Coordinates of N, CA and C in Angstrom, one line a residue:
X10 N -8.9 27.6 -31.4 CA -8.8 27.6 -31.1 C -7.6 28.2 -29.9
X11 N -8.1 28.7 -28.4 CA -7.2 29.5 -28.0 C -6.3 28.8 -27.4
X12 N -5.0 29.2 -27.0 CA -3.5 28.8 -26.5 C -4.6 28.1 -24.8
X13 N -2.9 27.4 -24.3 CA -3.8 26.4 -22.7 C -2.5 27.6 -22.3
X14 N -2.7 28.7 -21.3 CA -2.4 29.4 -20.3 C -0.9 28.2 -19.6
X15 N 0.4 29.0 -19.4 CA 0.8 28.3 -18.7 C 1.2 27.7 -17.1
X16 N 0.4 28.3 -16.9 CA -0.2 28.0 -15.2 C -1.0 26.0 -15.4
X17 N -1.9 26.4 -16.2 CA -2.5 24.9 -17.2 C -1.8 24.2 -16.9
X18 N -0.9 24.5 -17.9 CA -0.1 23.2 -18.0 C 1.5 22.8 -16.9
X19 N 2.0 23.6 -16.0 CA 2.6 23.3 -15.8 C 2.3 22.2 -14.3
X20 N 0.4 22.7 -13.7 CA -0.8 22.5 -12.8 C -0.6 20.6 -13.6
X21 N -0.8 20.3 -14.4 CA -1.4 19.3 -15.4 C -0.4 18.3 -15.4
X22 N 1.0 19.0 -15.7 CA 2.2 18.5 -15.6 C 2.5 17.8 -14.4
X23 N 2.2 18.3 -13.7 CA 2.7 17.7 -11.9 C 1.7 16.7 -11.4
X24 N 0.7 17.1 -11.9 CA -0.6 16.4 -11.9 C -0.1 14.6 -12.5
X25 N 0.8 15.2 -13.1 CA 0.8 13.8 -14.6 C 2.4 12.6 -13.5
X26 N 2.8 13.4 -13.1 CA 4.3 13.5 -12.6 C 3.3 12.0 -11.2
X27 N 2.8 13.2 -10.5 CA 2.6 12.7 -9.2 C 1.6 10.9 -9.4
X28 N 1.2 11.2 -10.4 CA 0.4 9.9 -11.0 C 1.1 8.7 -11.0
X29 N 2.0 9.0 -11.9 CA 3.0 8.7 -12.7 C 3.9 7.6 -11.8
X30 N 4.5 8.6 -10.3 CA 4.6 8.2 -9.3 C 4.3 7.1 -8.3
X31 N 3.2 6.8 -7.8 CA 2.1 5.6 -7.7 C 2.7 5.0 -8.5
X32 N 2.7 4.1 -9.3 CA 3.6 3.2 -10.3 C 4.7 3.2 -10.4
X33 N 5.4 3.9 -9.6 CA 7.0 3.3 -9.2 C 7.3 2.4 -7.8
X34 N 8.8 1.8 -8.6 CA 8.7 1.0 -7.4 C 9.3 1.1 -6.2
X35 N 9.3 0.5 -4.9 CA 9.6 1.4 -3.6 C 11.5 1.7 -3.9
X36 N 12.0 1.3 -4.4 CA 13.1 0.9 -4.5 C 13.8 2.3 -5.3
X37 N 12.9 2.9 -6.2 CA 12.2 4.2 -6.8 C 12.7 5.6 -6.0
X38 N 12.0 5.3 -4.9 CA 11.9 5.9 -4.0 C 12.5 6.5 -3.2
X39 N 13.7 5.6 -3.2 CA 14.9 5.5 -1.8 C 13.8 4.6 -0.8
X40 N 13.3 3.8 -0.7 CA 12.7 3.0 0.7 C 13.3 1.7 0.5
X41 N 13.9 1.2 1.4 CA 14.3 0.1 1.1 C 14.6 -0.8 2.6
X42 N 15.0 -2.6 1.9 CA 14.4 -2.8 2.5 C 15.1 -2.6 4.7
X43 N 16.5 -2.2 3.8 CA 18.3 -1.8 5.4 C 16.0 -1.2 6.4
X44 N 15.5 0.4 5.6 CA 15.5 1.0 6.8 C 13.7 0.6 7.1
X45 N 13.6 -0.5 6.5 CA 11.5 -0.5 7.1 C 12.4 -1.4 7.8
X46 N 13.2 -2.3 7.8 CA 13.7 -3.0 9.5 C 14.1 -2.0 10.2
X47 N 15.1 -1.3 10.1 CA 15.3 -0.6 11.2 C 14.5 0.5 12.2
X48 N 13.6 0.5 10.4 CA 12.1 1.3 11.6 C 11.1 1.0 12.5
X49 N 11.5 -1.1 12.7 CA 10.6 -2.1 13.4 C 11.4 -2.9 14.1
X50 N 12.9 -2.5 13.8 CA 13.4 -3.5 15.1 C 13.0 -3.0 16.6
X51 N 12.8 -2.5 17.0 CA 12.7 -2.0 17.9 C 11.4 -2.6 18.7
X52 N 10.3 -3.1 17.5 CA 9.4 -3.7 18.0 C 9.5 -4.7 18.5
X53 N 8.1 -5.4 19.4 CA 8.1 -6.8 19.8 C 6.8 -7.3 20.3
X54 N 6.6 -7.7 19.0 CA 4.9 -8.6 18.9 C 4.5 -9.3 19.7
X55 N 3.6 -8.6 20.2 CA 2.9 -9.8 21.6 C 1.7 -10.6 20.7
X56 N 1.1 -11.9 21.8 CA 0.8 -12.9 21.4 C -0.8 -12.5 20.4
X57 N -1.3 -11.2 21.0 CA -2.9 -10.4 20.7 C -2.4 -9.3 19.9
X58 N -3.4 -9.2 18.7 CA -2.9 -8.4 17.6 C -3.2 -7.2 19.0
X59 N -2.0 -6.3 17.4 CA -1.8 -4.4 18.2 C -3.6 -4.3 17.5
X60 N -3.9 -4.4 16.7 CA -4.9 -3.7 15.9 C -6.3 -3.9 16.3
X61 N -6.3 -5.6 16.7 CA -7.6 -6.2 17.2 C -7.4 -7.2 18.7
X62 N -6.5 -6.1 19.5 CA -6.2 -7.1 20.9 C -7.3 -8.3 21.3
X63 N -8.5 -8.7 21.0 CA -9.3 -9.6 21.5 C -9.4 -10.7 20.8
X64 N -8.3 -10.6 19.8 CA -7.9 -11.6 18.9 C -6.5 -11.6 18.6
X65 N -6.0 -13.2 18.3 CA -4.9 -13.6 18.6 C -4.1 -13.4 17.2
X66 N -2.4 -13.3 17.6 CA -1.8 -12.5 15.6 C -1.8 -13.8 15.3
X67 N -1.7 -13.5 13.5 CA -1.3 -14.1 13.1 C -0.1 -14.7 13.1
X68 N 0.4 -15.9 12.8 CA 1.9 -16.6 12.7 C 2.7 -15.7 11.8
X69 N 1.7 -15.5 10.1 CA 2.8 -14.7 9.4 C 2.7 -13.1 9.4
X70 N 2.5 -12.8 10.8 CA 2.8 -11.0 10.8 C 3.5 -10.6 12.0
X71 N 4.8 -10.8 11.5 CA 5.5 -10.4 12.8 C 6.4 -9.2 12.9
X72 N 5.2 -8.2 12.3 CA 6.0 -7.0 12.2 C 7.3 -6.3 11.2
X73 N 7.4 -7.7 10.4 CA 8.7 -7.2 9.7 C 7.6 -6.4 8.3
X74 N 6.7 -6.0 8.3 CA 6.3 -5.5 7.1 C 6.1 -4.1 7.5
X75 N 6.1 -3.1 6.6 CA 5.5 -1.7 7.5 C 4.0 -1.9 7.8
X76 N 3.7 -1.2 8.7 CA 2.5 -0.8 8.5 C 1.4 -2.7 9.7
X77 N 2.9 -3.1 10.0 CA 1.6 -4.3 10.5 C 1.6 -4.4 11.6
X78 N 0.3 -4.5 12.1 CA 0.0 -4.5 13.2 C -1.5 -5.7 13.4
X79 N -0.8 -6.8 12.8 CA -1.5 -8.0 13.2 C -2.5 -7.9 12.5
X80 N -2.8 -6.9 11.6 CA -4.8 -6.8 10.9 C -4.9 -8.0 9.8
X81 N -5.9 -8.9 10.3 CA -6.0 -10.4 9.5 C -7.4 -10.8 9.8
X82 N -8.7 -10.1 10.1 CA -10.0 -11.3 10.6 C -10.1 -11.9 10.1
X83 N -9.7 -12.3 8.7 CA -10.4 -12.8 7.8 C -9.3 -14.2 8.1
X84 N -8.3 -14.4 8.6 CA -6.7 -15.4 8.1 C -6.1 -15.0 7.0
X85 N -6.6 -14.6 6.2 CA -5.9 -14.4 5.0 C -4.7 -14.8 4.8
X86 N -3.9 -14.5 5.9 CA -2.0 -15.2 5.4 C -2.1 -16.1 6.3
X87 N -3.1 -16.7 6.1 CA -2.4 -18.1 6.8 C -2.5 -19.1 5.3
X88 N -3.6 -18.7 4.5 CA -3.3 -19.5 3.5 C -3.0 -18.9 2.5
X89 N -2.2 -17.5 1.7 CA -1.5 -16.7 0.8 C -0.5 -16.4 1.3
X90 N 0.7 -16.0 0.3 CA 1.3 -15.8 1.0 C 1.2 -14.2 1.0
X91 N 2.1 -13.6 1.4 CA 1.9 -12.1 2.2 C 2.3 -11.4 1.3
X92 N 3.8 -12.3 0.6 CA 3.9 -11.0 -0.6 C 3.3 -10.7 -1.7
X93 N 2.5 -12.1 -1.3 CA 1.3 -11.9 -3.4 C 0.6 -11.1 -2.3
X94 N 0.2 -11.1 -1.3 CA -1.1 -10.6 -1.0 C -1.0 -9.1 -0.4
X95 N 0.2 -8.6 0.1 CA 0.7 -7.0 -0.3 C 0.8 -6.4 -2.0
X96 N 1.1 -7.5 -3.1 CA 1.2 -6.6 -4.7 C 0.2 -6.9 -4.6
X97 N -1.1 -7.8 -4.8 CA -2.7 -7.7 -5.2 C -3.1 -6.2 -4.6
X98 N -2.8 -6.2 -2.8 CA -4.2 -4.5 -2.2 C -2.8 -3.9 -3.0
X99 N -1.3 -3.5 -3.7 CA -1.2 -2.5 -3.9 C -1.8 -2.4 -5.3
X100 N -1.9 -3.5 -6.1 CA -2.3 -3.7 -7.6 C -3.6 -3.3 -7.2
X101 N -4.6 -3.6 -6.6 CA -5.8 -3.0 -6.6 C -6.1 -1.3 -6.1
X102 N -5.4 -1.6 -5.7 CA -5.5 0.1 -4.9 C -4.8 1.1 -6.0
X103 N -4.2 0.5 -7.3 CA -3.8 1.3 -8.2 C -5.1 1.4 -9.2
X104 N -5.6 0.8 -9.2 CA -6.9 0.8 -9.9 C -8.0 1.2 -9.9
X105 N -8.0 1.4 -8.8 CA -8.8 2.1 -7.9 C -8.6 3.6 -7.9
X106 N -7.2 3.9 -7.8 CA -7.1 5.2 -8.4 C -7.1 6.0 -9.6
X107 N -6.6 4.7 -10.8 CA -7.1 4.9 -11.9 C -8.6 5.4 -12.5
X108 N -9.1 4.4 -11.5 CA -10.7 4.4 -11.9 C -11.3 5.7 -11.1
X109 N -11.0 6.3 -10.5 CA -11.5 7.2 -9.9 C -11.2 8.3 -10.4
X110 N -9.6 8.3 -11.2 CA -9.3 9.6 -12.0 C -10.4 9.6 -13.6
X111 N -10.6 8.3 -14.3 CA -11.2 7.9 -15.5 C -12.7 8.9 -15.2
X112 N -13.9 8.1 -13.4 CA -14.7 9.0 -13.2 C -14.7 10.4 -13.5
X113 N -13.7 10.9 -12.7 CA -13.5 12.4 -12.6 C -13.8 12.9 -14.1
X114 N -13.0 12.6 -14.7 CA -12.1 13.2 -16.4 C -13.0 12.6 -16.8
X115 N -14.0 11.7 -16.9 CA -15.5 11.6 -18.1 C -16.6 12.6 -17.8

């Protein structure tokens, strides 16, 4: 068997670290609740959604979460806890990334 070149090992190691960082918590990455709140403190939501101006803004989407522009056309935020929905979206996105990695390496 031939030895693996150092450049390939380095690139492979960095790819593994980058993949593992997707599974770390936001607190480890330096994102705090205060920094997110300061980023959105100057914004005021209107009665209409920014994402879909012809729809009214859902009451649970008040602009406190990062990326919140009032996009909820099916009204899930009226029936489920917003934090649970956020965690489910992160989990499904990460599972999708692992599935794509498995497809590529297969």
